[in-house]
Amino acid sequence: MAARRETGWTYPLALPPAMPAPAGTLASLRRKAGRCRACPLWQQATRTVFGVGAPDADMMLVGEQPGDREDLAGKPFVGPAGALLDRALAAAGLDRGQLYVTNAVKHFKFGLHGKRRLNQRANAREQAICRQWLAAELREVRPTRVLALGAMAAKAAFGPAFRLTAQHGQWLPLPGGVWGMATWHPSAILRSPGERERRLAELTGDLQRFAAGPAR
Ligand code: URA
């Protein structure tokens, strides 16, 4: 498949990448991202976790960054957060086959606690550098709806002032005719036992609204 032409495409997110989106098809971008050395995160990661799913999906889900299990498998959302996401997707009548699922950052960042590799958040510079890959995925897939999972992806989509607590589940217009929404990250739900049921219900409700599409 030839790379889609840039003509007529507008980068839809509020925060731009720190470097231009590489050219190429999804398959070649995946290969190039596998060799990415643009920030130091590749050094400790096992592999680059590029997006997966329908190459012409109407709906794109953007998570934060891969965790331990994703780093080993090379696929987004295959660990506990992915299991919870699948549960909520099923409850909302969505399945991964109709989606393109990716992350804002493509390498696992962690600190060692004994033998355990515990997630560390990619910093703003690492996020900005890595956004070149998300920009390229958006350009190739051209979704009309983007769902940000968690604050990192939400702020990339809607800007630093975005607040998940107040604004999750709201449809917001993005440049280029794309519609965006943000919702709770499944990992955040797993980490907050006291609020788990309420937030899971909110995630499911937001996914239902996302599946239904914006009222135009
Ligand atoms: N959390 C994410 O944001 N993405 C993954 O792929 C896994 C966990």
PDB file of C-alpha atoms and ligand atoms in Angstrom:
ATOM      1  CA  MET A   1       0.000   0.000   0.000  1.00  0.00           C
ATOM      2  CA  ALA A   2       1.384   3.431  -0.908  1.00  0.00           C
ATOM      3  CA  ALA A   3       1.784   6.001   1.846  1.00  0.00           C
ATOM      4  CA  ARG A   4      -1.230   8.258   1.960  1.00  0.00           C
ATOM      5  CA  ARG A   5      -0.624  11.760   0.641  1.00  0.00           C
ATOM      6  CA  GLU A   6      -0.303  14.576   3.194  1.00  0.00           C
ATOM      7  CA  THR A   7      -2.592  16.747   1.062  1.00  0.00           C
ATOM      8  CA  GLY A   8      -5.804  17.569   2.824  1.00  0.00           C
ATOM      9  CA  TRP A   9      -4.725  16.117   6.132  1.00  0.00           C
ATOM     10  CA  THR A  10      -4.508  18.226   9.285  1.00  0.00           C
ATOM     11  CA  TYR A  11      -2.727  17.068  12.434  1.00  0.00           C
ATOM     12  CA  PRO A  12      -5.652  16.796  14.842  1.00  0.00           C
ATOM     13  CA  LEU A  13      -4.085  17.026  18.321  1.00  0.00           C
ATOM     14  CA  ALA A  14      -3.396  20.079  20.495  1.00  0.00           C
ATOM     15  CA  LEU A  15       0.213  19.190  21.356  1.00  0.00           C
ATOM     16  CA  PRO A  16       2.472  18.871  18.301  1.00  0.00           C
ATOM     17  CA  PRO A  17       5.280  16.337  17.960  1.00  0.00           C
ATOM     18  CA  ALA A  18       8.813  17.643  18.618  1.00  0.00           C
ATOM     19  CA  MET A  19       9.921  16.336  15.234  1.00  0.00           C
ATOM     20  CA  PRO A  20       8.150  15.758  11.912  1.00  0.00           C
ATOM     21  CA  ALA A  21       6.051  12.630  11.549  1.00  0.00           C
ATOM     22  CA  PRO A  22       8.068  10.065   9.571  1.00  0.00           C
ATOM     23  CA  ALA A  23       6.705   9.178   6.141  1.00  0.00           C
ATOM     24  CA  GLY A  24       5.547   5.697   5.209  1.00  0.00           C
ATOM     25  CA  THR A  25       2.822   3.121   5.457  1.00  0.00           C
ATOM     26  CA  LEU A  26       1.811   1.645   8.810  1.00  0.00           C
ATOM     27  CA  ALA A  27       3.974  -1.401   8.098  1.00  0.00           C
ATOM     28  CA  SER A  28       7.068   0.639   7.306  1.00  0.00           C
ATOM     29  CA  LEU A  29       6.407   3.028  10.189  1.00  0.00           C
ATOM     30  CA  ARG A  30       6.260   0.041  12.522  1.00  0.00           C
ATOM     31  CA  ARG A  31       9.684  -1.077  11.255  1.00  0.00           C
ATOM     32  CA  LYS A  32      11.149   2.415  11.565  1.00  0.00           C
ATOM     33  CA  ALA A  33       9.714   2.882  15.059  1.00  0.00           C
ATOM     34  CA  GLY A  34      11.339  -0.419  16.003  1.00  0.00           C
ATOM     35  CA  ARG A  35      14.705   1.248  15.394  1.00  0.00           C
ATOM     36  CA  CYS A  36      13.813   4.605  16.996  1.00  0.00           C
ATOM     37  CA  ARG A  37      16.659   6.134  19.036  1.00  0.00           C
ATOM     38  CA  ALA A  38      15.217   9.654  19.232  1.00  0.00           C
ATOM     39  CA  CYS A  39      15.005   9.615  23.043  1.00  0.00           C
ATOM     40  CA  PRO A  40      16.721   7.385  25.637  1.00  0.00           C
ATOM     41  CA  LEU A  41      13.677   5.196  26.363  1.00  0.00           C
ATOM     42  CA  TRP A  42      14.677   2.534  23.811  1.00  0.00           C
ATOM     43  CA  GLN A  43      17.714   1.642  25.918  1.00  0.00           C
ATOM     44  CA  GLN A  44      15.894  -0.181  28.697  1.00  0.00           C
ATOM     45  CA  ALA A  45      12.824  -1.326  26.744  1.00  0.00           C
ATOM     46  CA  THR A  46      12.640  -4.787  25.185  1.00  0.00           C
ATOM     47  CA  ARG A  47      10.937  -3.525  22.033  1.00  0.00           C
ATOM     48  CA  THR A  48       8.912  -0.706  20.553  1.00  0.00           C
ATOM     49  CA  VAL A  49       5.190  -1.154  21.128  1.00  0.00           C
ATOM     50  CA  PHE A  50       3.597   0.241  17.963  1.00  0.00           C
ATOM     51  CA  GLY A  51      -0.163   0.487  17.461  1.00  0.00           C
ATOM     52  CA  VAL A  52      -2.273  -2.423  16.228  1.00  0.00           C
ATOM     53  CA  GLY A  53      -5.698  -2.848  14.689  1.00  0.00           C
ATOM     54  CA  ALA A  54      -7.743  -1.997  11.638  1.00  0.00           C
ATOM     55  CA  PRO A  55      -5.509   0.096   9.333  1.00  0.00           C
ATOM     56  CA  ASP A  56      -8.489   2.190   8.190  1.00  0.00           C
ATOM     57  CA  ALA A  57     -10.329   2.276  11.516  1.00  0.00           C
ATOM     58  CA  ASP A  58     -12.823   5.049  12.030  1.00  0.00           C
ATOM     59  CA  MET A  59     -12.072   4.964  15.762  1.00  0.00           C
ATOM     60  CA  MET A  60      -8.615   5.231  17.320  1.00  0.00           C
ATOM     61  CA  LEU A  61      -7.878   4.604  21.003  1.00  0.00           C
ATOM     62  CA  VAL A  62      -4.762   6.262  22.395  1.00  0.00           C
ATOM     63  CA  GLY A  63      -3.377   5.021  25.701  1.00  0.00           C
ATOM     64  CA  GLU A  64      -0.412   6.367  27.623  1.00  0.00           C
ATOM     65  CA  GLN A  65       2.633   4.115  27.405  1.00  0.00           C
ATOM     66  CA  PRO A  66       3.256   0.371  27.376  1.00  0.00           C
ATOM     67  CA  GLY A  67       3.611  -1.524  30.646  1.00  0.00           C
ATOM     68  CA  ASP A  68       5.674  -4.592  31.515  1.00  0.00           C
ATOM     69  CA  ARG A  69       3.461  -7.064  29.646  1.00  0.00           C
ATOM     70  CA  GLU A  70       3.160  -4.889  26.559  1.00  0.00           C
ATOM     71  CA  ASP A  71       6.942  -4.454  26.469  1.00  0.00           C
ATOM     72  CA  LEU A  72       7.387  -8.227  26.401  1.00  0.00           C
ATOM     73  CA  ALA A  73       4.578  -8.897  23.905  1.00  0.00           C
ATOM     74  CA  GLY A  74       5.206  -5.877  21.654  1.00  0.00           C
ATOM     75  CA  LYS A  75       1.464  -5.074  21.560  1.00  0.00           C
ATOM     76  CA  PRO A  76      -0.565  -2.405  23.353  1.00  0.00           C
ATOM     77  CA  PHE A  77      -2.981  -3.267  26.163  1.00  0.00           C
ATOM     78  CA  VAL A  78      -2.290  -6.978  26.602  1.00  0.00           C
ATOM     79  CA  GLY A  79      -1.769  -6.877  30.401  1.00  0.00           C
ATOM     80  CA  PRO A  80      -4.220  -6.269  33.276  1.00  0.00           C
ATOM     81  CA  ALA A  81      -5.181  -2.822  31.951  1.00  0.00           C
ATOM     82  CA  GLY A  82      -5.916  -4.419  28.577  1.00  0.00           C
ATOM     83  CA  ALA A  83      -8.128  -7.073  30.177  1.00  0.00           C
ATOM     84  CA  LEU A  84     -10.153  -4.362  31.918  1.00  0.00           C
ATOM     85  CA  LEU A  85     -10.317  -2.356  28.688  1.00  0.00           C
ATOM     86  CA  ASP A  86     -11.632  -5.412  26.814  1.00  0.00           C
ATOM     87  CA  ARG A  87     -14.328  -5.897  29.474  1.00  0.00           C
ATOM     88  CA  ALA A  88     -15.446  -2.283  29.150  1.00  0.00           C
ATOM     89  CA  LEU A  89     -15.281  -2.398  25.332  1.00  0.00           C
ATOM     90  CA  ALA A  90     -17.468  -5.516  25.293  1.00  0.00           C
ATOM     91  CA  ALA A  91     -19.967  -3.852  27.636  1.00  0.00           C
ATOM     92  CA  ALA A  92     -20.077  -0.903  25.233  1.00  0.00           C
ATOM     93  CA  GLY A  93     -20.600  -3.168  22.216  1.00  0.00           C
ATOM     94  CA  LEU A  94     -17.159  -2.517  20.729  1.00  0.00           C
ATOM     95  CA  ASP A  95     -14.455  -4.983  19.825  1.00  0.00           C
ATOM     96  CA  ARG A  96     -10.832  -4.403  19.044  1.00  0.00           C
ATOM     97  CA  GLY A  97     -11.257  -5.640  15.466  1.00  0.00           C
ATOM     98  CA  GLN A  98     -13.002  -2.402  14.547  1.00  0.00           C
ATOM     99  CA  LEU A  99     -10.472  -0.149  16.295  1.00  0.00           C
ATOM    100  CA  TYR A 100      -6.891   0.985  15.954  1.00  0.00           C
ATOM    101  CA  VAL A 101      -5.292   0.903  19.412  1.00  0.00           C
ATOM    102  CA  THR A 102      -2.036   2.666  20.213  1.00  0.00           C
ATOM    103  CA  ASN A 103      -0.206   4.652  22.868  1.00  0.00           C
ATOM    104  CA  ALA A 104       1.094   8.207  23.203  1.00  0.00           C
ATOM    105  CA  VAL A 105       4.570   6.795  24.004  1.00  0.00           C
ATOM    106  CA  LYS A 106       5.888   3.639  22.373  1.00  0.00           C
ATOM    107  CA  HIS A 107       8.517   2.408  24.849  1.00  0.00           C
ATOM    108  CA  PHE A 108       8.135   1.007  28.365  1.00  0.00           C
ATOM    109  CA  LYS A 109       9.761   3.235  30.975  1.00  0.00           C
ATOM    110  CA  PHE A 110      10.374   1.673  34.351  1.00  0.00           C
ATOM    111  CA  GLY A 111      12.367   1.658  37.548  1.00  0.00           C
ATOM    112  CA  LEU A 112      13.636  -1.574  39.097  1.00  0.00           C
ATOM    113  CA  HIS A 113      12.307  -2.446  42.541  1.00  0.00           C
ATOM    114  CA  GLY A 114      14.119  -5.679  43.280  1.00  0.00           C
ATOM    115  CA  LYS A 115      13.241  -7.758  40.246  1.00  0.00           C
ATOM    116  CA  ARG A 116      10.005  -5.916  39.525  1.00  0.00           C
ATOM    117  CA  ARG A 117       9.865  -3.404  36.690  1.00  0.00           C
ATOM    118  CA  LEU A 118       7.565  -0.645  37.917  1.00  0.00           C
ATOM    119  CA  ASN A 119       6.122   1.870  35.453  1.00  0.00           C
ATOM    120  CA  GLN A 120       7.603   5.344  35.377  1.00  0.00           C
ATOM    121  CA  ARG A 121       5.851   8.102  33.512  1.00  0.00           C
ATOM    122  CA  ALA A 122       7.584   9.329  30.352  1.00  0.00           C
ATOM    123  CA  ASN A 123       8.518  12.983  30.824  1.00  0.00           C
ATOM    124  CA  ALA A 124       7.213  15.849  28.677  1.00  0.00           C
ATOM    125  CA  ARG A 125      10.262  15.791  26.375  1.00  0.00           C
ATOM    126  CA  GLU A 126      10.035  12.026  25.836  1.00  0.00           C
ATOM    127  CA  GLN A 127       6.317  12.384  25.116  1.00  0.00           C
ATOM    128  CA  ALA A 128       6.888  15.221  22.627  1.00  0.00           C
ATOM    129  CA  ILE A 129       9.636  13.322  20.790  1.00  0.00           C
ATOM    130  CA  CYS A 130       7.558  10.146  20.623  1.00  0.00           C
ATOM    131  CA  ARG A 131       4.492  11.996  19.313  1.00  0.00           C
ATOM    132  CA  GLN A 132       6.038  11.806  15.822  1.00  0.00           C
ATOM    133  CA  TRP A 133       4.882   8.168  15.728  1.00  0.00           C
ATOM    134  CA  LEU A 134       1.369   8.939  16.929  1.00  0.00           C
ATOM    135  CA  ALA A 135       1.182  11.748  14.342  1.00  0.00           C
ATOM    136  CA  ALA A 136       2.227   9.299  11.619  1.00  0.00           C
ATOM    137  CA  GLU A 137      -0.342   6.718  12.785  1.00  0.00           C
ATOM    138  CA  LEU A 138      -3.075   9.385  12.757  1.00  0.00           C
ATOM    139  CA  ARG A 139      -2.046  10.459   9.254  1.00  0.00           C
ATOM    140  CA  GLU A 140      -2.123   6.882   7.933  1.00  0.00           C
ATOM    141  CA  VAL A 141      -5.230   5.580   9.720  1.00  0.00           C
ATOM    142  CA  ARG A 142      -7.176   8.859   9.503  1.00  0.00           C
ATOM    143  CA  PRO A 143      -9.741   8.081  12.196  1.00  0.00           C
ATOM    144  CA  THR A 144     -12.719  10.410  12.496  1.00  0.00           C
ATOM    145  CA  ARG A 145     -12.995   9.708  16.250  1.00  0.00           C
ATOM    146  CA  VAL A 146     -10.123   9.614  18.749  1.00  0.00           C
ATOM    147  CA  LEU A 147     -10.511   8.376  22.329  1.00  0.00           C
ATOM    148  CA  ALA A 148      -7.764   9.355  24.752  1.00  0.00           C
ATOM    149  CA  LEU A 149      -7.336   6.923  27.645  1.00  0.00           C
ATOM    150  CA  GLY A 150      -5.902   8.751  30.649  1.00  0.00           C
ATOM    151  CA  ALA A 151      -4.463  12.177  31.306  1.00  0.00           C
ATOM    152  CA  MET A 152      -1.287  11.860  29.210  1.00  0.00           C
ATOM    153  CA  ALA A 153      -3.189  11.144  26.000  1.00  0.00           C
ATOM    154  CA  ALA A 154      -5.976  13.580  26.921  1.00  0.00           C
ATOM    155  CA  LYS A 155      -3.553  16.469  27.389  1.00  0.00           C
ATOM    156  CA  ALA A 156      -1.819  15.600  24.099  1.00  0.00           C
ATOM    157  CA  ALA A 157      -5.218  15.709  22.373  1.00  0.00           C
ATOM    158  CA  PHE A 158      -6.871  18.684  24.074  1.00  0.00           C
ATOM    159  CA  GLY A 159      -4.028  20.649  25.666  1.00  0.00           C
ATOM    160  CA  PRO A 160      -2.494  20.911  29.141  1.00  0.00           C
ATOM    161  CA  ALA A 161      -5.569  22.557  30.721  1.00  0.00           C
ATOM    162  CA  PHE A 162      -7.742  19.495  30.059  1.00  0.00           C
ATOM    163  CA  ARG A 163      -9.123  17.908  33.245  1.00  0.00           C
ATOM    164  CA  LEU A 164     -10.310  14.306  33.067  1.00  0.00           C
ATOM    165  CA  THR A 165     -12.419  14.522  36.208  1.00  0.00           C
ATOM    166  CA  ALA A 166     -14.526  17.345  34.808  1.00  0.00           C
ATOM    167  CA  GLN A 167     -14.368  16.604  31.088  1.00  0.00           C
ATOM    168  CA  HIS A 168     -14.260  12.827  30.575  1.00  0.00           C
ATOM    169  CA  GLY A 169     -16.966  11.566  28.250  1.00  0.00           C
ATOM    170  CA  GLN A 170     -17.440  14.898  26.464  1.00  0.00           C
ATOM    171  CA  TRP A 171     -17.192  15.098  22.689  1.00  0.00           C
ATOM    172  CA  LEU A 172     -14.786  17.866  21.673  1.00  0.00           C
ATOM    173  CA  PRO A 173     -13.989  18.978  18.128  1.00  0.00           C
ATOM    174  CA  LEU A 174     -10.372  18.599  17.035  1.00  0.00           C
ATOM    175  CA  PRO A 175      -8.686  20.136  13.969  1.00  0.00           C
ATOM    176  CA  GLY A 176      -9.318  18.509  10.612  1.00  0.00           C
ATOM    177  CA  GLY A 177     -12.921  17.477  11.310  1.00  0.00           C
ATOM    178  CA  VAL A 178     -11.918  14.849  13.878  1.00  0.00           C
ATOM    179  CA  TRP A 179     -13.947  14.366  17.067  1.00  0.00           C
ATOM    180  CA  GLY A 180     -12.213  13.572  20.323  1.00  0.00           C
ATOM    181  CA  MET A 181     -13.167  12.309  23.742  1.00  0.00           C
ATOM    182  CA  ALA A 182     -11.164  11.330  26.805  1.00  0.00           C
ATOM    183  CA  THR A 183     -11.913   8.826  29.521  1.00  0.00           C
ATOM    184  CA  TRP A 184     -10.354   7.093  32.502  1.00  0.00           C
ATOM    185  CA  HIS A 185      -7.295   4.992  31.898  1.00  0.00           C
ATOM    186  CA  PRO A 186      -7.969   1.348  32.864  1.00  0.00           C
ATOM    187  CA  SER A 187      -4.722   1.298  34.920  1.00  0.00           C
ATOM    188  CA  ALA A 188      -5.958   4.256  36.957  1.00  0.00           C
ATOM    189  CA  ILE A 189      -9.153   2.305  37.664  1.00  0.00           C
ATOM    190  CA  LEU A 190      -7.127  -0.725  38.780  1.00  0.00           C
ATOM    191  CA  ARG A 191      -5.048   1.517  41.053  1.00  0.00           C
ATOM    192  CA  SER A 192      -8.030   3.095  42.842  1.00  0.00           C
ATOM    193  CA  PRO A 193      -9.849   0.266  44.671  1.00  0.00           C
ATOM    194  CA  GLY A 194     -12.212   2.655  46.486  1.00  0.00           C
ATOM    195  CA  GLU A 195     -13.465   4.153  43.253  1.00  0.00           C
ATOM    196  CA  ARG A 196     -13.152   1.122  40.996  1.00  0.00           C
ATOM    197  CA  GLU A 197     -16.840   0.390  40.402  1.00  0.00           C
ATOM    198  CA  ARG A 198     -17.810   4.018  39.859  1.00  0.00           C
ATOM    199  CA  ARG A 199     -14.938   4.703  37.456  1.00  0.00           C
ATOM    200  CA  LEU A 200     -15.475   1.452  35.572  1.00  0.00           C
ATOM    201  CA  ALA A 201     -19.127   2.420  35.073  1.00  0.00           C
ATOM    202  CA  GLU A 202     -17.971   5.839  33.845  1.00  0.00           C
ATOM    203  CA  LEU A 203     -15.437   4.258  31.474  1.00  0.00           C
ATOM    204  CA  THR A 204     -18.158   1.986  30.075  1.00  0.00           C
ATOM    205  CA  GLY A 205     -20.586   4.900  29.695  1.00  0.00           C
ATOM    206  CA  ASP A 206     -17.917   6.983  27.943  1.00  0.00           C
ATOM    207  CA  LEU A 207     -17.122   4.081  25.596  1.00  0.00           C
ATOM    208  CA  GLN A 208     -20.826   3.766  24.771  1.00  0.00           C
ATOM    209  CA  ARG A 209     -20.956   7.484  23.895  1.00  0.00           C
ATOM    210  CA  PHE A 210     -17.769   7.103  21.880  1.00  0.00           C
ATOM    211  CA  ALA A 211     -19.224   4.151  19.951  1.00  0.00           C
ATOM    212  CA  ALA A 212     -22.440   6.065  19.233  1.00  0.00           C
ATOM    213  CA  GLY A 213     -20.480   8.976  17.736  1.00  0.00           C
ATOM    214  CA  PRO A 214     -20.918  12.733  18.149  1.00  0.00           C
ATOM    215  CA  ALA A 215     -24.406  14.191  17.685  1.00  0.00           C
ATOM    216  CA  ARG A 216     -24.028  16.403  14.614  1.00  0.00           C
TER     217      ARG A 216
HETATM  218  N1  URA B   1      -1.209   1.239  29.650  1.00  0.00           N
HETATM  219  C1  URA B   1      -1.197   1.949  28.492  1.00  0.00           C
HETATM  220  O1  URA B   1      -1.424   3.167  28.481  1.00  0.00           O
HETATM  221  N2  URA B   1      -0.954   1.320  27.379  1.00  0.00           N
HETATM  222  C2  URA B   1      -0.718   0.024  27.322  1.00  0.00           C
HETATM  223  O2  URA B   1      -0.489  -0.474  26.225  1.00  0.00           O
HETATM  224  C3  URA B   1      -0.747  -0.705  28.525  1.00  0.00           C
HETATM  225  C4  URA B   1      -0.997  -0.086  29.676  1.00  0.00           C
END
